mmCIF file of C-alpha atoms in Angstrom:
data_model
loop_
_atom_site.group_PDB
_atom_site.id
_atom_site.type_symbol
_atom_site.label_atom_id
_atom_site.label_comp_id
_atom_site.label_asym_id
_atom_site.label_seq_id
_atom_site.Cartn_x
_atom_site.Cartn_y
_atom_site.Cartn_z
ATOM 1 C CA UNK A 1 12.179 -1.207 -3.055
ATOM 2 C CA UNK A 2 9.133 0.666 -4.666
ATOM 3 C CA UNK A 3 6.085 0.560 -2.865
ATOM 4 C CA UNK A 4 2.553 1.135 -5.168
ATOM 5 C CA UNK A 5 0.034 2.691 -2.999
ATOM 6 C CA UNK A 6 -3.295 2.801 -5.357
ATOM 7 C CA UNK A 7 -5.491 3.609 -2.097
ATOM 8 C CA UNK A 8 -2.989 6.499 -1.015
ATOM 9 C CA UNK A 9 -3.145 5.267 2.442
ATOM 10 C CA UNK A 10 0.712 5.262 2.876
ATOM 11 C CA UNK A 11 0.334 8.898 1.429
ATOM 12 C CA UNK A 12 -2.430 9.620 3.442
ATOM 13 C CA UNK A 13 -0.187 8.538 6.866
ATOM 14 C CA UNK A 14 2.740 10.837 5.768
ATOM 15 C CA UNK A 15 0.141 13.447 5.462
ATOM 16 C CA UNK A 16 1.861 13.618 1.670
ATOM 17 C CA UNK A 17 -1.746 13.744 -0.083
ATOM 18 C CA UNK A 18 -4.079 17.224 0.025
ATOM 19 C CA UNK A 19 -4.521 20.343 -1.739
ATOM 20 C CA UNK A 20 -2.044 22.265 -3.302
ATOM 21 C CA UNK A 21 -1.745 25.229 -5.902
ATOM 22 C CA UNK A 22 -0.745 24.238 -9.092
ATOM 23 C CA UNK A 23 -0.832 27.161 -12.098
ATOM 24 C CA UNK A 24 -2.816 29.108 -9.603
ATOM 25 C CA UNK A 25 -5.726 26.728 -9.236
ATOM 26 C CA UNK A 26 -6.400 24.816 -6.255
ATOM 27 C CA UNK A 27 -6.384 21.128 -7.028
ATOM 28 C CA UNK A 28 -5.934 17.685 -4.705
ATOM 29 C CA UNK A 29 -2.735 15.404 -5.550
ATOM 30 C CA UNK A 30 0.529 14.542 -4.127
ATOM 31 C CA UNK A 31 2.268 16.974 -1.851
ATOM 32 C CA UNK A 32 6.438 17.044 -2.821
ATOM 33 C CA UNK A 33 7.665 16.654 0.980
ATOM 34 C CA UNK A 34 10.758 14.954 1.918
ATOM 35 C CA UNK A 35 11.201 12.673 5.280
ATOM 36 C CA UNK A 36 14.598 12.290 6.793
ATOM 37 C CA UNK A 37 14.115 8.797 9.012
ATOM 38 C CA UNK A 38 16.948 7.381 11.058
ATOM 39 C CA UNK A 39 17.733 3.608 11.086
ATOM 40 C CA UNK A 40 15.106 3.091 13.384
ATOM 41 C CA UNK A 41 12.427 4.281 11.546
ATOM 42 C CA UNK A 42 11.924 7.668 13.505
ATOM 43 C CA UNK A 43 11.283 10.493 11.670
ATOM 44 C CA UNK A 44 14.188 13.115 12.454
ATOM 45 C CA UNK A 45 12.884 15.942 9.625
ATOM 46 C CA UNK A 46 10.682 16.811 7.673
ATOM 47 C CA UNK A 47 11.229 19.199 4.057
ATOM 48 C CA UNK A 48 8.041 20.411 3.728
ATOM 49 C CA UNK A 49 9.407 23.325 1.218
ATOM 50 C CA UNK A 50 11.152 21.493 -1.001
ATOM 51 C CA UNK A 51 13.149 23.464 -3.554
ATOM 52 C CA UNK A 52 13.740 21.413 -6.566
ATOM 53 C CA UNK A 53 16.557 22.800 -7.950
ATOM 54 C CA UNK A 54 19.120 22.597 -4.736
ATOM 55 C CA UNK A 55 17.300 19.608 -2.727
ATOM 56 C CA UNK A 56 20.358 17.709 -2.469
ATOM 57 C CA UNK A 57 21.647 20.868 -0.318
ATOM 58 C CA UNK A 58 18.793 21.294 1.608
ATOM 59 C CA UNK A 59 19.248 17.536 2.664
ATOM 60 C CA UNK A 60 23.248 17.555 3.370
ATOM 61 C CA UNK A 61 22.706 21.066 5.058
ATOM 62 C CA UNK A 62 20.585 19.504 7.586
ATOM 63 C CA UNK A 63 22.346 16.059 8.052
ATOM 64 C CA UNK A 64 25.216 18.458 8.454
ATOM 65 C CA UNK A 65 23.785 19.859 12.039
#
């Protein structure tokens, strides 16, 4: 399912919406984060470093714990 969030309040709860460093200036947008939630909806993780290029790792290296 896709969700469209035009008022960035879902962004806003996952704290996924701020200031960030892009090309070494300081602008507001979308923060890449990554949230690992179990069946019941609890948040187990959270990738706030995500590195682009080996994500899929990062994500099976913690499910792996």
């Amino acid at each position: 399912q896709l969700i469209a969030d035009p008022t960035k309040s879902i962004l806003t709860l996952y704290d996924a919406y701020g200031e960030k460093i892009m090309y070494g200036k300081s602008v507001i947008g979308v923060l890449r984060k990554t949230y690992i939630i179990d069946e019941e909806g609890i948040i187990n993780k959270i990738i706030k470093k995500v590195d682009t290029k080996n994500h899929t790792q990062q994500i099976l290296k913690y499910l792996e714990q």
